[in-house]
mmCIF file of C-alpha atoms in Angstrom:
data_model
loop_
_atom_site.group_PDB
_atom_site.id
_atom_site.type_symbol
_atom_site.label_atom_id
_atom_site.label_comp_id
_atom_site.label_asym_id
_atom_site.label_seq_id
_atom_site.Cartn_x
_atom_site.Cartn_y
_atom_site.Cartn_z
ATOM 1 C CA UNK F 1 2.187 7.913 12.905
ATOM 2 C CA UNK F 2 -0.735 10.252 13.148
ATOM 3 C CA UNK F 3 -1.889 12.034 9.979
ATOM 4 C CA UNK F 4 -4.047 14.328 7.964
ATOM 5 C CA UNK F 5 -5.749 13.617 5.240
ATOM 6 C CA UNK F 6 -4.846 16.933 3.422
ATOM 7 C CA UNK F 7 -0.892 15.662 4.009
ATOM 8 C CA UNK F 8 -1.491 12.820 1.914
ATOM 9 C CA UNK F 9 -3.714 13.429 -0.555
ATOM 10 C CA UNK F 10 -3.217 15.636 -3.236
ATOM 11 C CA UNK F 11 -6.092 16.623 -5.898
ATOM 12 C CA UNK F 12 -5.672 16.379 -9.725
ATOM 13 C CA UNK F 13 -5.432 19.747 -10.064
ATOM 14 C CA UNK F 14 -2.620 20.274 -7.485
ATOM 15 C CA UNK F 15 -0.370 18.040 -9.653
ATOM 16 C CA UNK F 16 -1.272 19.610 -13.116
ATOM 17 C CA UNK F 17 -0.572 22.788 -11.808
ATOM 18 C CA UNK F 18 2.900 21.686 -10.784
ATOM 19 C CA UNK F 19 3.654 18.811 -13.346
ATOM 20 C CA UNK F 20 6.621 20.838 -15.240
ATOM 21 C CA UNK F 21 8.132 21.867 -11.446
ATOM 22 C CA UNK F 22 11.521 19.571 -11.641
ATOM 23 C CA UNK F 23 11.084 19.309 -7.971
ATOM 24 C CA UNK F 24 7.141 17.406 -8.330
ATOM 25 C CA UNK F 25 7.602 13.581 -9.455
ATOM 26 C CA UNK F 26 4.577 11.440 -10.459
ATOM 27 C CA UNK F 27 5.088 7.880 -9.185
ATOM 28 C CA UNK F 28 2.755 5.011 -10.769
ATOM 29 C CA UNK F 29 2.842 2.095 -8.462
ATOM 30 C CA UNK F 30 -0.141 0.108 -10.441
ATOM 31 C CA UNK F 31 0.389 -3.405 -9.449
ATOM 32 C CA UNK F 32 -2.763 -5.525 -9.819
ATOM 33 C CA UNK F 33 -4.050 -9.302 -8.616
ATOM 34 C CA UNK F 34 -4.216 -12.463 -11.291
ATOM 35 C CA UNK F 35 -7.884 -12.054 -11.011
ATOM 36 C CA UNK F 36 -8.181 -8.489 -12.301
ATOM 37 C CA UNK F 37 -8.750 -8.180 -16.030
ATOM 38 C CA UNK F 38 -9.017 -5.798 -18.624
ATOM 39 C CA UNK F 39 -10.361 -6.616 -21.335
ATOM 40 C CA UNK F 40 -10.639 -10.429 -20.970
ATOM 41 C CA UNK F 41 -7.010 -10.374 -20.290
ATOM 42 C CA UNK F 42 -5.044 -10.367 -17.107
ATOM 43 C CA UNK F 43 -3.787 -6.536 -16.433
ATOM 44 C CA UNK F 44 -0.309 -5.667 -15.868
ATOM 45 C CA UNK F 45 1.168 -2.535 -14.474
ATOM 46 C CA UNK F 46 4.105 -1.826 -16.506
ATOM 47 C CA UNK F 47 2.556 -2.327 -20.031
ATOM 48 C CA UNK F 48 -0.340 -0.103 -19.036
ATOM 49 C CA UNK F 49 2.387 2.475 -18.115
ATOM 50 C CA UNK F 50 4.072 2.285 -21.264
ATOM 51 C CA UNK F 51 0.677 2.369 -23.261
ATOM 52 C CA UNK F 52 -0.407 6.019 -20.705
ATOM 53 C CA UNK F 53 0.853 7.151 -18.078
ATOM 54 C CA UNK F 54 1.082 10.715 -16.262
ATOM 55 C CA UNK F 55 3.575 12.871 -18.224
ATOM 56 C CA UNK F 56 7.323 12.561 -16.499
ATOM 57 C CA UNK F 57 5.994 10.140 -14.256
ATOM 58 C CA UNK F 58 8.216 6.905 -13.245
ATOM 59 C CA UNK F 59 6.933 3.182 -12.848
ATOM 60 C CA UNK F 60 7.889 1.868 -9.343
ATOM 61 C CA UNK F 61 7.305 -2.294 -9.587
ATOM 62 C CA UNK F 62 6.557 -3.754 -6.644
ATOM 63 C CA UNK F 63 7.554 -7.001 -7.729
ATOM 64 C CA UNK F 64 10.944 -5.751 -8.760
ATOM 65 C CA UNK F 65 11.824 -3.520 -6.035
ATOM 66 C CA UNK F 66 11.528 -6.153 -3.442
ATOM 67 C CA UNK F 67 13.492 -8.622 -0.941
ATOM 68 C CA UNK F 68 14.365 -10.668 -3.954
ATOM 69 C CA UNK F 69 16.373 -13.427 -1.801
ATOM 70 C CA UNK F 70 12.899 -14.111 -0.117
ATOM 71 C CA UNK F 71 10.399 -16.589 -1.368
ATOM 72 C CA UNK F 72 7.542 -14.439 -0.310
ATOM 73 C CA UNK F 73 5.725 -11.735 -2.359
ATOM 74 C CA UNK F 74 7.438 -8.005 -2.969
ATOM 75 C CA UNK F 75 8.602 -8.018 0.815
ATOM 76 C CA UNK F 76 10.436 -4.497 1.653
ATOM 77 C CA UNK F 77 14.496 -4.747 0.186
ATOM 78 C CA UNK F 78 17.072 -3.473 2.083
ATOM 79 C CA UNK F 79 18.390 -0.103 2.588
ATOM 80 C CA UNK F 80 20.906 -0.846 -0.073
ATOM 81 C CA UNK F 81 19.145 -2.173 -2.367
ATOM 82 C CA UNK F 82 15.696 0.207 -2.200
ATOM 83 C CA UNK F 83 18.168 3.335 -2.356
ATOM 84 C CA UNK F 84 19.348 2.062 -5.952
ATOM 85 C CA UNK F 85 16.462 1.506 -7.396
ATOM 86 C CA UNK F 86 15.092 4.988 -6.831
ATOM 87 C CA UNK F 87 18.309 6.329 -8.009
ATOM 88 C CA UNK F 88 18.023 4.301 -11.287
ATOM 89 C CA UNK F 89 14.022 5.507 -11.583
ATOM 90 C CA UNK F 90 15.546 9.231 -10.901
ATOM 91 C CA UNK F 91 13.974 9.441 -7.700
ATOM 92 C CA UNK F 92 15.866 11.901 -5.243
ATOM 93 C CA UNK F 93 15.773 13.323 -1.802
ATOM 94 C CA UNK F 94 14.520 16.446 -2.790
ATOM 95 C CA UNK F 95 11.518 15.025 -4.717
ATOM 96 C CA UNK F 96 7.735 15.814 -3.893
ATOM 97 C CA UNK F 97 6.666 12.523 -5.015
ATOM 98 C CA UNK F 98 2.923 11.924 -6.230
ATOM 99 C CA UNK F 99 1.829 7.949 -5.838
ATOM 100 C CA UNK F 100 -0.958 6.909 -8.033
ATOM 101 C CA UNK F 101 -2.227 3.359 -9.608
ATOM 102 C CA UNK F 102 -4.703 2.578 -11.708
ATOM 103 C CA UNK F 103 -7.297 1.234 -9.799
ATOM 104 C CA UNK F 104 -7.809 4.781 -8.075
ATOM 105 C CA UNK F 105 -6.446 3.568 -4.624
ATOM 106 C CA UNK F 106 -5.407 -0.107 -4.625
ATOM 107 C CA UNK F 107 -1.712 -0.721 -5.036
ATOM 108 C CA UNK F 108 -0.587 3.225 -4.409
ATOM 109 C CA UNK F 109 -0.594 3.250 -0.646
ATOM 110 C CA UNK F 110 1.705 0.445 -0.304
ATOM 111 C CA UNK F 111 4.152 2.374 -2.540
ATOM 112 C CA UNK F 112 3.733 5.255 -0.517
ATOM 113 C CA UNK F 113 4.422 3.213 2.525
ATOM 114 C CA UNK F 114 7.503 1.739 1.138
ATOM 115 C CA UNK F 115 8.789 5.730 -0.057
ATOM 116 C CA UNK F 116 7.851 6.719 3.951
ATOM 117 C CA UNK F 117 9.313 3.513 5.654
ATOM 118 C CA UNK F 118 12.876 4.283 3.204
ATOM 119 C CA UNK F 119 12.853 7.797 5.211
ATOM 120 C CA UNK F 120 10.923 9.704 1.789
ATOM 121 C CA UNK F 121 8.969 12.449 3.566
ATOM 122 C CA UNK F 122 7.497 14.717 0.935
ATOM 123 C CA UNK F 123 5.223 12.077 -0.418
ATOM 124 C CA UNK F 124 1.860 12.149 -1.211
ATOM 125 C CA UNK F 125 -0.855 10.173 -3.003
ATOM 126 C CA UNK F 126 -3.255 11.407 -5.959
ATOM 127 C CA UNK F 127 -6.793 11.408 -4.917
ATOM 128 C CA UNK F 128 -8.653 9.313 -6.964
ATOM 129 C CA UNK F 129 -5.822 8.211 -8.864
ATOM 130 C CA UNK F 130 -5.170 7.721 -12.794
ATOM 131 C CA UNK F 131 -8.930 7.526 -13.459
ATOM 132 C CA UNK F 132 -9.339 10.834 -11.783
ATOM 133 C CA UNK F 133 -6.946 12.092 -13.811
ATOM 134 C CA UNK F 134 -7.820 10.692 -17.111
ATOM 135 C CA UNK F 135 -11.946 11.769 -16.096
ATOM 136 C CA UNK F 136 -10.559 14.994 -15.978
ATOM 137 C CA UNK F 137 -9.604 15.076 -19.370
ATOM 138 C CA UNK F 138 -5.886 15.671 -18.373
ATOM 139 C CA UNK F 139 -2.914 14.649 -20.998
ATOM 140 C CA UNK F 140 -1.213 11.022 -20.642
ATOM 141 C CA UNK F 141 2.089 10.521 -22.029
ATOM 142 C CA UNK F 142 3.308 6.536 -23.971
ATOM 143 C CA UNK F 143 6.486 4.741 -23.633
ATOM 144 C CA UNK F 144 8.768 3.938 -20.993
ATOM 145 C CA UNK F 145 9.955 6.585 -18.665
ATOM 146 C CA UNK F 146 13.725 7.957 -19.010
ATOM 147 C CA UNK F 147 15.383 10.123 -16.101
ATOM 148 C CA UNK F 148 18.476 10.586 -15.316
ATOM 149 C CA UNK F 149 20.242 8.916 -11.921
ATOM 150 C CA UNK F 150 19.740 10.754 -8.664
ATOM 151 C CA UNK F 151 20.838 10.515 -5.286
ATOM 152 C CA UNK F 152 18.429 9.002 -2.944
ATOM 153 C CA UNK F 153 19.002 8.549 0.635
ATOM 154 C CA UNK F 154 17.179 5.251 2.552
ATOM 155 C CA UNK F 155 16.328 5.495 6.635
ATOM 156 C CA UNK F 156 14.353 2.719 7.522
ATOM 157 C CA UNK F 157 11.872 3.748 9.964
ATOM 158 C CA UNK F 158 11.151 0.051 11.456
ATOM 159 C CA UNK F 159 8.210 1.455 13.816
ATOM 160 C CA UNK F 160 6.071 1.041 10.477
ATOM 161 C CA UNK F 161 6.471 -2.316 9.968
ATOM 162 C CA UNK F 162 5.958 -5.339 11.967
ATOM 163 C CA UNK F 163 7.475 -8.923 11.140
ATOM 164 C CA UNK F 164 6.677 -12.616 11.985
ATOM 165 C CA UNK F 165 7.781 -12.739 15.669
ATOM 166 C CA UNK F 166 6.099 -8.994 16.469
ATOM 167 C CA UNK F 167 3.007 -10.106 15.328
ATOM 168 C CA UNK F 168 3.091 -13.223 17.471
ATOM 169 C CA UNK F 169 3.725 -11.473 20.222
ATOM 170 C CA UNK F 170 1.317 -9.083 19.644
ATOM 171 C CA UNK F 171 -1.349 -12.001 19.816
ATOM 172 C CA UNK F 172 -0.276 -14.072 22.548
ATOM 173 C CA UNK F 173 -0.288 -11.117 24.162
ATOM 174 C CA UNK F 174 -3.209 -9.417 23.558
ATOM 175 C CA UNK F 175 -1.969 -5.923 23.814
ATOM 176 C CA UNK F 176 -1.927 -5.193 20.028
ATOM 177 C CA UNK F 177 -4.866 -5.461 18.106
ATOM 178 C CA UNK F 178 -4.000 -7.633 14.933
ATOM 179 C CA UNK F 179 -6.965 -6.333 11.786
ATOM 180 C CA UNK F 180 -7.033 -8.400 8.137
ATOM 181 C CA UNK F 181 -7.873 -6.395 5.070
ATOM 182 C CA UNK F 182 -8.085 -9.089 2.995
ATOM 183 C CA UNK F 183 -12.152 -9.843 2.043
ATOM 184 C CA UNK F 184 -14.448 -11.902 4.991
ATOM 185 C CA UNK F 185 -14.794 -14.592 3.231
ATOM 186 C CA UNK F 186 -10.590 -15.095 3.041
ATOM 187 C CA UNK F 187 -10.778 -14.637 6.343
ATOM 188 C CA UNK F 188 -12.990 -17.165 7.340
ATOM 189 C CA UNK F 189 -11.816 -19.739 5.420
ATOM 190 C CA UNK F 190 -15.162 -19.860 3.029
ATOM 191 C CA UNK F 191 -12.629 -18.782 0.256
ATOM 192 C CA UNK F 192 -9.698 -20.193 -1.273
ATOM 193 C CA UNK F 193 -6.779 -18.313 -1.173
ATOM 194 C CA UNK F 194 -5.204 -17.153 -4.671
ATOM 195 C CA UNK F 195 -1.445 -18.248 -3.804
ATOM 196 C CA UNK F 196 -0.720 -22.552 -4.206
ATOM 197 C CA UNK F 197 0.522 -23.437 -0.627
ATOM 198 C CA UNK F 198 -1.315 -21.128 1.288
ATOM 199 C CA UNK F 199 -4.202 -22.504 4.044
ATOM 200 C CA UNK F 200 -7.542 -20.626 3.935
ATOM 201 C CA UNK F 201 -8.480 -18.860 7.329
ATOM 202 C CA UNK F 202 -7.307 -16.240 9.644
ATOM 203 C CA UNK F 203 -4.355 -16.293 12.421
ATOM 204 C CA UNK F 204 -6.288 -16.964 15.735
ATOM 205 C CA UNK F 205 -7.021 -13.689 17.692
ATOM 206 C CA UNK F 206 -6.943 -11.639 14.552
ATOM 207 C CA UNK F 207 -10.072 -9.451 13.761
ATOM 208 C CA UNK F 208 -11.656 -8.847 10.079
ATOM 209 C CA UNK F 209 -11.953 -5.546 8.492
ATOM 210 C CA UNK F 210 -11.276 -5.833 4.522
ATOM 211 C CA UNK F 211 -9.992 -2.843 2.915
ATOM 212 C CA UNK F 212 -12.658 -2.561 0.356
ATOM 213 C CA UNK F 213 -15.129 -1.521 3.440
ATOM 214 C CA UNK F 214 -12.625 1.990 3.381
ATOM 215 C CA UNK F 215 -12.992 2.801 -0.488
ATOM 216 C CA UNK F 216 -15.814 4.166 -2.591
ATOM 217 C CA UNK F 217 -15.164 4.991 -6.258
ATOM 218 C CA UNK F 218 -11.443 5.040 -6.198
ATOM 219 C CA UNK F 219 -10.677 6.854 -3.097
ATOM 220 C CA UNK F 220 -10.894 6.883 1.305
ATOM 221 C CA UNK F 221 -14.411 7.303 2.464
ATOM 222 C CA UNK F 222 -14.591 10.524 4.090
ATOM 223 C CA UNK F 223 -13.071 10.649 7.694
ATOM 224 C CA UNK F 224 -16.290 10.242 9.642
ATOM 225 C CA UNK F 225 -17.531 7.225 7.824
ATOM 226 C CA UNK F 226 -13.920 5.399 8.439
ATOM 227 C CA UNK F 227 -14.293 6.129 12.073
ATOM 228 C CA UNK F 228 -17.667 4.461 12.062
ATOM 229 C CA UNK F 229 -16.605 1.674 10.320
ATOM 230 C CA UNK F 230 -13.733 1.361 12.542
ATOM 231 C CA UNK F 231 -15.688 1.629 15.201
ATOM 232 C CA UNK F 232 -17.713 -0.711 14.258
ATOM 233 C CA UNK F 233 -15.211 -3.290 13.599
ATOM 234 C CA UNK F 234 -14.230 -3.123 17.173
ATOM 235 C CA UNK F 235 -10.676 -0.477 16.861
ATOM 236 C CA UNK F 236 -10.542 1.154 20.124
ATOM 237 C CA UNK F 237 -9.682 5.014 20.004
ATOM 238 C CA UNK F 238 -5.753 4.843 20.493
ATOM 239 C CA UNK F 239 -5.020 1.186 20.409
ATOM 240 C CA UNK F 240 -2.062 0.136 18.679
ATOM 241 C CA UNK F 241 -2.926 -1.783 15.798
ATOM 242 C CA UNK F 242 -0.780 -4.440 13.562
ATOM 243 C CA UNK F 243 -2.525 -4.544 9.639
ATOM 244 C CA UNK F 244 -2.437 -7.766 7.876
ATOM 245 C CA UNK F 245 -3.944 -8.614 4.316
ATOM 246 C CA UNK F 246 -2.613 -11.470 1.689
ATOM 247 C CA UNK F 247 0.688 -10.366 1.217
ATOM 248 C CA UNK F 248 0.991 -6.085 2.950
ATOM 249 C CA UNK F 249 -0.378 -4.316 -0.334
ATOM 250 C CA UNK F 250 -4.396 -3.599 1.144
ATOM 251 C CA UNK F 251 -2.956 -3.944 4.461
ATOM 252 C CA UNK F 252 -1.652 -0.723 4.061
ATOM 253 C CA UNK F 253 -4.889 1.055 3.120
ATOM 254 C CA UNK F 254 -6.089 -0.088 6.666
ATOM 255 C CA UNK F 255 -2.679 1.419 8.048
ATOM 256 C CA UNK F 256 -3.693 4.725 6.402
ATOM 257 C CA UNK F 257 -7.313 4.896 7.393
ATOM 258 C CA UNK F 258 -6.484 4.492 10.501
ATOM 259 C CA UNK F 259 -3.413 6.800 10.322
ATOM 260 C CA UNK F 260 -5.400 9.851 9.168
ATOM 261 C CA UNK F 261 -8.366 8.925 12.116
ATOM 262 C CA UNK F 262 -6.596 9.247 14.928
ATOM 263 C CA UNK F 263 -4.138 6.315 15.374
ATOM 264 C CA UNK F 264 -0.446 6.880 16.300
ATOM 265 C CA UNK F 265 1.184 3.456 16.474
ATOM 266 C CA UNK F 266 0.022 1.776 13.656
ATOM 267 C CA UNK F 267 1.984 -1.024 11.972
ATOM 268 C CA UNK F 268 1.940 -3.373 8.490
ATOM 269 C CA UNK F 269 2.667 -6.684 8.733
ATOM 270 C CA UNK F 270 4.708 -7.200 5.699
ATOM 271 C CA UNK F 271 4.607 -10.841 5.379
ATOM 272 C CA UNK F 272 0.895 -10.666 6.102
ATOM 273 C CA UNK F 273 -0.836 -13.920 5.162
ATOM 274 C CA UNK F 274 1.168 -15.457 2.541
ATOM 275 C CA UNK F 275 3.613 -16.169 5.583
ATOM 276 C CA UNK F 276 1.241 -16.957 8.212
ATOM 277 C CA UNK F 277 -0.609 -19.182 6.052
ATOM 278 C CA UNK F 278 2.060 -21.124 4.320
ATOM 279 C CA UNK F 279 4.070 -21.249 7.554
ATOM 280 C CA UNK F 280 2.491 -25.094 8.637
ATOM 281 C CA UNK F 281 4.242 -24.862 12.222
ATOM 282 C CA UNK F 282 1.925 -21.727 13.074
ATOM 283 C CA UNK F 283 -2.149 -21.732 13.987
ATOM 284 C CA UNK F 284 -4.938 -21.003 11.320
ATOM 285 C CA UNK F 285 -8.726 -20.939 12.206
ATOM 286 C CA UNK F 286 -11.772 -20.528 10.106
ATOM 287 C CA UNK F 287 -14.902 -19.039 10.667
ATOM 288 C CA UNK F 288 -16.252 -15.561 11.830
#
């Protein structure tokens, strides 16, 4: 899927100026690791929406709106199943929907790929997030959201996403690039990984590129610098690439750099690494 970055991201002012349009939905997809913390404490998406949020916006968990008969983290539902839960949040075909978090651009994108792969089309995310839009002095509403049911229609487009035996194939193969967002030293085994069960180190033939490389202050590097570090990272101009993180939320922030640079057929691995690496009957290796 090629893209530009002015169809994804909208500003802060773009939604303010629309925010009482029935037709323009904010969508807060915070979700956030054990390891982040605000004040001392370990933070949590849906009581930080219920303590501020963007006025008439909705809380999308992705926790909750998940594969919940798999044992692996917020793995994309069914049809069914995603098509209820965004008619219980209110979320309808004929929505623009606005994706933010509050990390600026952490947990958002994967949202946004989840609204996309369900067959959403009109959906964007906020640059720079909820602290762009608190810096900016704009208004933030408490409590849980309330909306009334709405009819959403899922497509799965399955050219986004890339399971277990594609990704195999893919390296065996050699025709696919395979890239991990998570950090280098994940990657190379140096550091533990956060989830009991899982091995430390990196499927063999994958390559390294960690999504925090793509982000400065809460939003995508400009495009020039991501095609630099891409380059540099060894993506080929056109190559079809398979992203893989800890378990498909940063993965998808390397899907949408290299969407909105050029690349056409670009997939997320949704298991990512807390399949590979707690599968014992497949290959990890360690080092650079």
């Amino acid at each position: 899927m090629l893209l530009r970055r002015d169809e994804v991201f909208v500003s802060t002012d773009w939604l303010a100026e629309r925010l009482e349009s029935p037709d323009v939905l904010p969508v807060d997809g915070s979700w956030y690791l054990p390891a982040m913390l605000r004040d001392g404490e370990p933070r949590n998406g849906r009581r930080e929406f219920d303590e501020g949020h963007i006025p008439g916006a909705v809380y999308f968990d992705i926790d909750a709106i998940s594969d919940q008969a798999s044992d692996l983290p917020h793995m994309m539902p069914s049809q069914v199943a995603f098509a209820s839960a965004m008619r219980k949040l209110g979320v309808s075909d004929g929505h623009t929907l606005v994706v933010y978090d509050g990390l600026g651009l952490f947990s958002a994108p994967r949202v946004w790929w989840m609204l996309r792969a369900m067959g959403a089309r009109r959906v964007h995310l906020l640059d720079g997030g909820l602290p762009a839009w608190t810096e900016a002095g704009l208004p933030l509403q408490a409590g849980p959201s309330a909306r009334t049911a709405s009819h959403f229609s899922a497509r799965f487009d399955a050219s986004l996403v890339a399971d277990l035996a594609t990704v195999e194939k893919a390296l065996a193969a050699k025709d696919v690039a395979v890239f991990d967002a998570r950090p280098h030293e994940r990657f190379t085994g140096d550091a533990p990984e956060p989830r009991p069960g899982v091995r430390a180190g990196h499927m063999p033939g994958a390559r390294s590129l960690a999504f925090t490389q793509l982000i400065e202050d809460g939003r995508l590097k400009p495009d020039d610098e991501l095609r630099a570090i891409l380059a540099e990272s060894g993506v080929k101009d056109g190559e079809p690439v398979i992203t893989s993180c800890g378990s498909g939320v940063s993965a998808v922030t390397l899907a949408l750099a290299l969407m909105i640079t050029g690349h056409r057929d670009v997939r997320v691995y949704d298991g990512s690494w807390a399949e590979w690496g707690s599968r014992e009957d497949l290959p990890v290796q360690t080092g650079p």
